[in-house]
PDB file of N, CA and C in Angstrom:
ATOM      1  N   UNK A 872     -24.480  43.126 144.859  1.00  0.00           N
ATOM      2  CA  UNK A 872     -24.710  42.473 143.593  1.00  0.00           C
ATOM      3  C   UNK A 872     -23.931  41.159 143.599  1.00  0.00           C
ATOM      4  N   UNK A 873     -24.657  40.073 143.212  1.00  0.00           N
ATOM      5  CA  UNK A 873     -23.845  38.582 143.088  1.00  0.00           C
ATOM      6  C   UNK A 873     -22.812  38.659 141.713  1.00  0.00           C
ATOM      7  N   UNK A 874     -21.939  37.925 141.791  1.00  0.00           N
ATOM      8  CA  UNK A 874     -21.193  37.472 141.372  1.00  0.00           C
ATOM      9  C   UNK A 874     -21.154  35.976 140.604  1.00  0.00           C
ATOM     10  N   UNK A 875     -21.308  35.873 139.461  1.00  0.00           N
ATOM     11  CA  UNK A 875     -21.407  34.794 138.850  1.00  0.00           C
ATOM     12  C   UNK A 875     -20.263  34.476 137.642  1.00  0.00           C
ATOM     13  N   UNK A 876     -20.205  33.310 137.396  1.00  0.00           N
ATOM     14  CA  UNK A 876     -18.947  32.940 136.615  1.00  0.00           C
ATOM     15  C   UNK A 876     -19.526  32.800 135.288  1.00  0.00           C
ATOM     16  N   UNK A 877     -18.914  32.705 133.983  1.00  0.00           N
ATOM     17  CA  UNK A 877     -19.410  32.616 132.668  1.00  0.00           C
ATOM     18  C   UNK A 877     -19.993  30.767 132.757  1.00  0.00           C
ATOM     19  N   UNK A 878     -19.490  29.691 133.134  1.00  0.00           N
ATOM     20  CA  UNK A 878     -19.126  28.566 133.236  1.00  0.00           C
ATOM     21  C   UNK A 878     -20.414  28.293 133.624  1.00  0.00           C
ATOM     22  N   UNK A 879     -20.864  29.148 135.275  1.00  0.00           N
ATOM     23  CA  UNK A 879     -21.606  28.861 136.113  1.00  0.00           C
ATOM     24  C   UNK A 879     -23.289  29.234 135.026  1.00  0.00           C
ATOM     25  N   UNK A 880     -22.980  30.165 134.884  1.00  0.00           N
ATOM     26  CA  UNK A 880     -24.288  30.686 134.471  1.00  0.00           C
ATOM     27  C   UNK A 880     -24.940  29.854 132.980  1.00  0.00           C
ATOM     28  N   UNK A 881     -23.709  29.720 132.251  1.00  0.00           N
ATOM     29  CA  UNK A 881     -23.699  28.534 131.366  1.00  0.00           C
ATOM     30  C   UNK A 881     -24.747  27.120 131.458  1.00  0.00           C
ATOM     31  N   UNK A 882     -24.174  26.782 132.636  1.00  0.00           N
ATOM     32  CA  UNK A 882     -24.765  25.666 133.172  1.00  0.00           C
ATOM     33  C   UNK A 882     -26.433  26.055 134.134  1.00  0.00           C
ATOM     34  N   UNK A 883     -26.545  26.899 134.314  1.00  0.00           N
ATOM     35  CA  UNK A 883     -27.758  27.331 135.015  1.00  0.00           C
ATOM     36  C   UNK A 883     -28.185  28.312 134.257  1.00  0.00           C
ATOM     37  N   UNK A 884     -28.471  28.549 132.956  1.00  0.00           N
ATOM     38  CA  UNK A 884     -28.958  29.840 132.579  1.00  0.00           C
ATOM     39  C   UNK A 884     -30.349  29.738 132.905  1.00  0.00           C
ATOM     40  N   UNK A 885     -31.414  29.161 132.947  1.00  0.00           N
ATOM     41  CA  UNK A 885     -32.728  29.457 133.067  1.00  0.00           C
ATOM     42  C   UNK A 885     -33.362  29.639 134.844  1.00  0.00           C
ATOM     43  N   UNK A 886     -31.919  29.375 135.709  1.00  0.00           N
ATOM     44  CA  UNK A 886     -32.567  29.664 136.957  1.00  0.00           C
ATOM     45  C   UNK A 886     -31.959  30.868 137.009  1.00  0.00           C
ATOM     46  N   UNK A 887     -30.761  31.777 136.280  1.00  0.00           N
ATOM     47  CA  UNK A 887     -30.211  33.100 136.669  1.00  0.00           C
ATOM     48  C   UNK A 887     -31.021  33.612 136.164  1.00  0.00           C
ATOM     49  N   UNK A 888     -31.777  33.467 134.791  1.00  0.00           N
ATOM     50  CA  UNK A 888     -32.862  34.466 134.319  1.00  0.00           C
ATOM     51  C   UNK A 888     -33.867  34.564 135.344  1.00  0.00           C
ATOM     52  N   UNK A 889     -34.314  33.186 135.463  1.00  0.00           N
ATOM     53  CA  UNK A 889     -35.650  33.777 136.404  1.00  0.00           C
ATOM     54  C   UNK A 889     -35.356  34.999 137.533  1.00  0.00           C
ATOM     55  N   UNK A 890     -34.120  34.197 138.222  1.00  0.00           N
ATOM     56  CA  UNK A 890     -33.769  35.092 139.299  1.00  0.00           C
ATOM     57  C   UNK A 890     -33.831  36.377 138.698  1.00  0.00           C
ATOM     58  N   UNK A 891     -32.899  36.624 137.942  1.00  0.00           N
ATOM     59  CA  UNK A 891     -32.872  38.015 137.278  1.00  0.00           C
ATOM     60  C   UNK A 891     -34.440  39.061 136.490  1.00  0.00           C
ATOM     61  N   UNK A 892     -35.708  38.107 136.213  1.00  0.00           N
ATOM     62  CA  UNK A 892     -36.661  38.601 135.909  1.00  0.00           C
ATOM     63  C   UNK A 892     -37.350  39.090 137.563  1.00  0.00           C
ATOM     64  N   UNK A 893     -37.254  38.351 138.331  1.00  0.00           N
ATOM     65  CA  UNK A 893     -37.394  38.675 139.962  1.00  0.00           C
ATOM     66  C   UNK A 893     -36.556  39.785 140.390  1.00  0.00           C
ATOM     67  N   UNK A 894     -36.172  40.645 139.724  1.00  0.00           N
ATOM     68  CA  UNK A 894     -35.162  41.820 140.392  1.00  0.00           C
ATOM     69  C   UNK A 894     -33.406  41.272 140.986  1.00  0.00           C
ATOM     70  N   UNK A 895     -32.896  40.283 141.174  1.00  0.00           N
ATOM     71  CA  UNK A 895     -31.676  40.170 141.026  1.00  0.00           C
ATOM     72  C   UNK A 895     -31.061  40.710 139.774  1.00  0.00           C
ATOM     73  N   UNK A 896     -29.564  41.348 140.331  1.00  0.00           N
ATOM     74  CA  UNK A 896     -28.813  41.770 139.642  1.00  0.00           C
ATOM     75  C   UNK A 896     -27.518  40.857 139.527  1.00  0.00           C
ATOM     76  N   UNK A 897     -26.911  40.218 138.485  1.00  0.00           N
ATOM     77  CA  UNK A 897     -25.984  39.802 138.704  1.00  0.00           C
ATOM     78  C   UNK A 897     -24.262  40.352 137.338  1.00  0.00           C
ATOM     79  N   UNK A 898     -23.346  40.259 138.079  1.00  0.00           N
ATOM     80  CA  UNK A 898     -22.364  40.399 137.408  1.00  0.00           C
ATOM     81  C   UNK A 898     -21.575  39.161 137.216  1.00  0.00           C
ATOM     82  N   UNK A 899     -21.302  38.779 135.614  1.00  0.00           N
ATOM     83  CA  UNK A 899     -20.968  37.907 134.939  1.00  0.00           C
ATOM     84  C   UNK A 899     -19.106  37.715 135.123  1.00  0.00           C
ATOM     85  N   UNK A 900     -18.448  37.045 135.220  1.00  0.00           N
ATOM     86  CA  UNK A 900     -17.083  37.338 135.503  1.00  0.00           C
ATOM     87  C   UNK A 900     -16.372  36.424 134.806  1.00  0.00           C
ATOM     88  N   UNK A 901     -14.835  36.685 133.932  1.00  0.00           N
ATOM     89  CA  UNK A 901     -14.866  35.608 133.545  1.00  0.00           C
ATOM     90  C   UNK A 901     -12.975  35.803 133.517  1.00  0.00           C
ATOM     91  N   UNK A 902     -12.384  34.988 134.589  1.00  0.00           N
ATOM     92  CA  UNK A 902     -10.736  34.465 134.767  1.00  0.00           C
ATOM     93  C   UNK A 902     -10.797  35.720 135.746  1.00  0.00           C
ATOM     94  N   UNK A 903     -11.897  35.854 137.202  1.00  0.00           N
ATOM     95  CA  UNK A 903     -11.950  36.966 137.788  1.00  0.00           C
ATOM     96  C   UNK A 903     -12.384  38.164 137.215  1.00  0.00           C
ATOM     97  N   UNK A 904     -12.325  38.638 135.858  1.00  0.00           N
ATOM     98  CA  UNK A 904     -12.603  39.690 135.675  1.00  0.00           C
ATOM     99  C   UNK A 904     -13.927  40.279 135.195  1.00  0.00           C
ATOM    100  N   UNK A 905     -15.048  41.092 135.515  1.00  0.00           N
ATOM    101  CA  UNK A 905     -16.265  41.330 135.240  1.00  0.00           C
ATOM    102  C   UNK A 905     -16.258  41.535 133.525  1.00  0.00           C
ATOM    103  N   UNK A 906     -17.037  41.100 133.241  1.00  0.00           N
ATOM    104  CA  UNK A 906     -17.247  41.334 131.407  1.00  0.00           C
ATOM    105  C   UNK A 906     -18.775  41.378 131.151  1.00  0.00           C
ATOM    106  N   UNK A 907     -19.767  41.553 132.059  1.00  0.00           N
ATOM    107  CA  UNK A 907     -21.333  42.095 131.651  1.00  0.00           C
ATOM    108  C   UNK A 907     -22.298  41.537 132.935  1.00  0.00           C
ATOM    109  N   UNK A 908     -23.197  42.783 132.897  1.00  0.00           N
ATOM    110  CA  UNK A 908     -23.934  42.247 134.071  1.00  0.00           C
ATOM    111  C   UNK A 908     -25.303  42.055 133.294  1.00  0.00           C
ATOM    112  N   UNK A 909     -26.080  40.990 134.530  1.00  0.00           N
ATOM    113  CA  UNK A 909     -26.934  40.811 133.465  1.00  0.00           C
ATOM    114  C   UNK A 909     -28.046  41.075 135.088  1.00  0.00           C
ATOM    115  N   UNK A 910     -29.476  41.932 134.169  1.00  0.00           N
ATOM    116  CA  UNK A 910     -30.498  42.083 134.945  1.00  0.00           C
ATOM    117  C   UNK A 910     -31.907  42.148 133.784  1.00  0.00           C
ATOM    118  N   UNK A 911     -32.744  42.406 134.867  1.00  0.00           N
ATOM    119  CA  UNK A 911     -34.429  42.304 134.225  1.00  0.00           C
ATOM    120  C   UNK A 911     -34.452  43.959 132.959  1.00  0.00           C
ATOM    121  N   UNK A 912     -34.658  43.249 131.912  1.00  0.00           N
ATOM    122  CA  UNK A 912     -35.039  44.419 131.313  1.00  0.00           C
ATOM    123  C   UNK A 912     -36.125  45.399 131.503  1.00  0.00           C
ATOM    124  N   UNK A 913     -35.566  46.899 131.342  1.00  0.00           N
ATOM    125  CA  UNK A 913     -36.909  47.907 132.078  1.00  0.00           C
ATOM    126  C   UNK A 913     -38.644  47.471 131.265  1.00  0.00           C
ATOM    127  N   UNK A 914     -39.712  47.694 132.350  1.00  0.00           N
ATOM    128  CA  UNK A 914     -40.620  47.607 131.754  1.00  0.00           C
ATOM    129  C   UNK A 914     -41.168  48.738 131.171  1.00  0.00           C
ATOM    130  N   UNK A 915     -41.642  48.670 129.514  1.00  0.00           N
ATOM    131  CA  UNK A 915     -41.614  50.147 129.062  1.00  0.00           C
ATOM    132  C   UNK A 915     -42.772  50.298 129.028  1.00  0.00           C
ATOM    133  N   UNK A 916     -43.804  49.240 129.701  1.00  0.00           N
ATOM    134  CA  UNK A 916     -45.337  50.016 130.176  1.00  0.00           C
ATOM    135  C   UNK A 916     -45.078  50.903 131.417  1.00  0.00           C
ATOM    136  N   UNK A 917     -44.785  50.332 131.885  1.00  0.00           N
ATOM    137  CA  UNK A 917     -44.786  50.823 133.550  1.00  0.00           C
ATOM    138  C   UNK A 917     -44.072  52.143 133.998  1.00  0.00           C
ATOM    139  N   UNK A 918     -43.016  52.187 132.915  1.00  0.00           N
ATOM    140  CA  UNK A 918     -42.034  53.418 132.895  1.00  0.00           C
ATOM    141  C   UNK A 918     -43.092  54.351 132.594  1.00  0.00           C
ATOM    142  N   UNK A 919     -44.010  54.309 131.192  1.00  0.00           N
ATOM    143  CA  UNK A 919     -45.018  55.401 130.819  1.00  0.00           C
ATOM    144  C   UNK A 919     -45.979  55.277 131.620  1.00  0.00           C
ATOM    145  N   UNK A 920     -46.277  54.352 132.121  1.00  0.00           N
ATOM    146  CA  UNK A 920     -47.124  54.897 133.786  1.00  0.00           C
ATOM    147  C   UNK A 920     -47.005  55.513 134.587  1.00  0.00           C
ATOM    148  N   UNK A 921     -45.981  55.650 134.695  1.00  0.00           N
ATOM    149  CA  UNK A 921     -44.776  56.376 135.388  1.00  0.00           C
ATOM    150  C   UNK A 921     -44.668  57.769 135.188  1.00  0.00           C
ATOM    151  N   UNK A 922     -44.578  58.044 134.475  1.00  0.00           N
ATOM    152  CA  UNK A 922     -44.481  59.302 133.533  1.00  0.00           C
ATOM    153  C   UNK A 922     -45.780  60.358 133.626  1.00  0.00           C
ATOM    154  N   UNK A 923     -46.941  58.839 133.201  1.00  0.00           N
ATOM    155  CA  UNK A 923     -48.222  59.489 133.067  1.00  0.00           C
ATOM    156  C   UNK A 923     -48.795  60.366 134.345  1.00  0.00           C
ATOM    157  N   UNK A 924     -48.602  59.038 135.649  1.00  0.00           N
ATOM    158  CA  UNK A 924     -48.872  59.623 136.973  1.00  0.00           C
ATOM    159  C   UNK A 924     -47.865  60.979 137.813  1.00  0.00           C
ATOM    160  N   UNK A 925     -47.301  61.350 137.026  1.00  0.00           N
ATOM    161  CA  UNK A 925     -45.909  62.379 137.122  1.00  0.00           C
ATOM    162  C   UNK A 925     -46.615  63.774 136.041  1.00  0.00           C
ATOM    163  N   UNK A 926     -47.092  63.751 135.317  1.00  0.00           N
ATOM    164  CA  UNK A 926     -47.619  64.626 134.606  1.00  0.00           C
ATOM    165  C   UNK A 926     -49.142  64.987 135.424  1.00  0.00           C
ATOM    166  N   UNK A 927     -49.976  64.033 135.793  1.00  0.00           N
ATOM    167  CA  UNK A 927     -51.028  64.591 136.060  1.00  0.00           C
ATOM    168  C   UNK A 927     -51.043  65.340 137.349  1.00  0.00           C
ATOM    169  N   UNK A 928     -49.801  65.163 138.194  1.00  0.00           N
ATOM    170  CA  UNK A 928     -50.407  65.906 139.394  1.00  0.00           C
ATOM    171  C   UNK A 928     -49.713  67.896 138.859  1.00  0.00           C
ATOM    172  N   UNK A 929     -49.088  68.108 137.446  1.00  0.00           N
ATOM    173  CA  UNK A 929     -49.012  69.058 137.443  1.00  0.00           C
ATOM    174  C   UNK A 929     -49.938  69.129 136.239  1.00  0.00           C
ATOM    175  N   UNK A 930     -50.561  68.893 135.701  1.00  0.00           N
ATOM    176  CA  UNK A 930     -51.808  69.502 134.628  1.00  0.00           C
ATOM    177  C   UNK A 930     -53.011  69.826 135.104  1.00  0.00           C
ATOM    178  N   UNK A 931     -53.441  70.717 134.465  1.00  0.00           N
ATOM    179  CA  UNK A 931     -54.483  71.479 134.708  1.00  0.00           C
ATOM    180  C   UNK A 931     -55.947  71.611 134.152  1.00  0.00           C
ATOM    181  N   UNK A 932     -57.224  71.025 133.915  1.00  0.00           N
ATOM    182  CA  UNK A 932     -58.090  71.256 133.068  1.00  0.00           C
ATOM    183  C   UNK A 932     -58.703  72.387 133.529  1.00  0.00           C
ATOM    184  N   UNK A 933     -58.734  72.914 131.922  1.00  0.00           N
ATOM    185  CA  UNK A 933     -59.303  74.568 132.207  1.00  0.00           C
ATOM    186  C   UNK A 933     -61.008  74.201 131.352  1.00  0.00           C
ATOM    187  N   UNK A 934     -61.147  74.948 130.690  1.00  0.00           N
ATOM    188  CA  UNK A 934     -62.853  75.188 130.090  1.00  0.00           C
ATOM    189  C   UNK A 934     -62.911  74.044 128.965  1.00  0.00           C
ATOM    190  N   UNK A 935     -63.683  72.815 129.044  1.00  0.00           N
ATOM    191  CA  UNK A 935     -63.541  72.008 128.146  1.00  0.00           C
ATOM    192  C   UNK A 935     -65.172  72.169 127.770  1.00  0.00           C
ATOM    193  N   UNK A 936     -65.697  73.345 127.617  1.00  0.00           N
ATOM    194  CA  UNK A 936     -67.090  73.467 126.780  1.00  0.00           C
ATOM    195  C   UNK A 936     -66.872  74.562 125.980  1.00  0.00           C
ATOM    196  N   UNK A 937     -66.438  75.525 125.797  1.00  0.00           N
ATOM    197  CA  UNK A 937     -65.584  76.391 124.701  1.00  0.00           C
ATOM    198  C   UNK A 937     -65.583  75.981 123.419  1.00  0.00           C
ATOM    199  N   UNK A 938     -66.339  76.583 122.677  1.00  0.00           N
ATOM    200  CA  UNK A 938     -66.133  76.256 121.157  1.00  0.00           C
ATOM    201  C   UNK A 938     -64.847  76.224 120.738  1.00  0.00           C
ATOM    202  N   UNK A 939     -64.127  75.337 119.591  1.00  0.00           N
ATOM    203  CA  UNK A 939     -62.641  75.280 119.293  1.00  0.00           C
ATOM    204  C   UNK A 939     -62.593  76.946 118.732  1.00  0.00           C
ATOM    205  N   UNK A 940     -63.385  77.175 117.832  1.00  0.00           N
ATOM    206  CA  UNK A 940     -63.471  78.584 117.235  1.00  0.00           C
ATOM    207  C   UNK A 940     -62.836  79.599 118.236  1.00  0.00           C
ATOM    208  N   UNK A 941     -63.207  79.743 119.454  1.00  0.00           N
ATOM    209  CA  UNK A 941     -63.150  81.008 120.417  1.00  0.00           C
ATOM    210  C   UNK A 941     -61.840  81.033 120.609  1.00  0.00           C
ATOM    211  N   UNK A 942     -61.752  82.168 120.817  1.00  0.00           N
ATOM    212  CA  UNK A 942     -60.648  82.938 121.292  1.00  0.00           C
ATOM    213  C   UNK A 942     -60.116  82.637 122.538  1.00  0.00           C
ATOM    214  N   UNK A 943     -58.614  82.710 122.525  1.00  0.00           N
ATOM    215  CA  UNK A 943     -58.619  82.715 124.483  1.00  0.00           C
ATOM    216  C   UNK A 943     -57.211  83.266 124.671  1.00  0.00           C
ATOM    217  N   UNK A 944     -56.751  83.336 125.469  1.00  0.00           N
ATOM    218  CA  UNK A 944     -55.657  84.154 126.041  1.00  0.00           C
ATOM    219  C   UNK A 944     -54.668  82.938 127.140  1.00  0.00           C
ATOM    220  N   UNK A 945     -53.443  82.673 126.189  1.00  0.00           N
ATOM    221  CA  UNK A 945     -52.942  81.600 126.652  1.00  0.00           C
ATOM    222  C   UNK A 945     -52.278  82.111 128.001  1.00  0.00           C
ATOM    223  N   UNK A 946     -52.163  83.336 128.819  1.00  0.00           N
ATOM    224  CA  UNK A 946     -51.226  83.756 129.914  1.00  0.00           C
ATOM    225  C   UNK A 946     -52.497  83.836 131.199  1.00  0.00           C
ATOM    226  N   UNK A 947     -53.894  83.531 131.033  1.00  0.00           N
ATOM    227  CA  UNK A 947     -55.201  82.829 131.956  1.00  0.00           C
ATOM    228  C   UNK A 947     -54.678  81.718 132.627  1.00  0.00           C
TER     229      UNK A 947
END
């Protein structure tokens, strides 16, 4: 992970973002000492894509012509 100064980033903030929307991670430092890192915020489509393709390989479609009415036996 890079190392960046409060001063530095100050003066370059719109090329650390980009970098940082590109997957760099950087830690902010300030009289040597770390005080916040800054990276790409998660994408919260992609996470539930994520999720989605993670659920389907364990779900199951069972009888989708079944009247709602009928009966069924949830341990089938």
């Amino acid at each position: 992970m890079l190392e960046v100064t409060v001063g530095e980033l100050r003066r370059h903030l719109p090329e650390y973002l980009g970098r940082a929307e590109s997957g760099d991670e950087f830690l902010v430092t300030r009289r040597g000492r770390v005080v916040a890192r800054l990276t790409a915020a998660p994408d919260a489509r992609a996470a539930a894509k994520e999720r989605l393709a993670a659920l389907r390989t364990r779900a199951r479609v069972g009888d989708v012509v079944t009247s709602i009415d009928a009966t069924w036996n949830a341990a089938e």
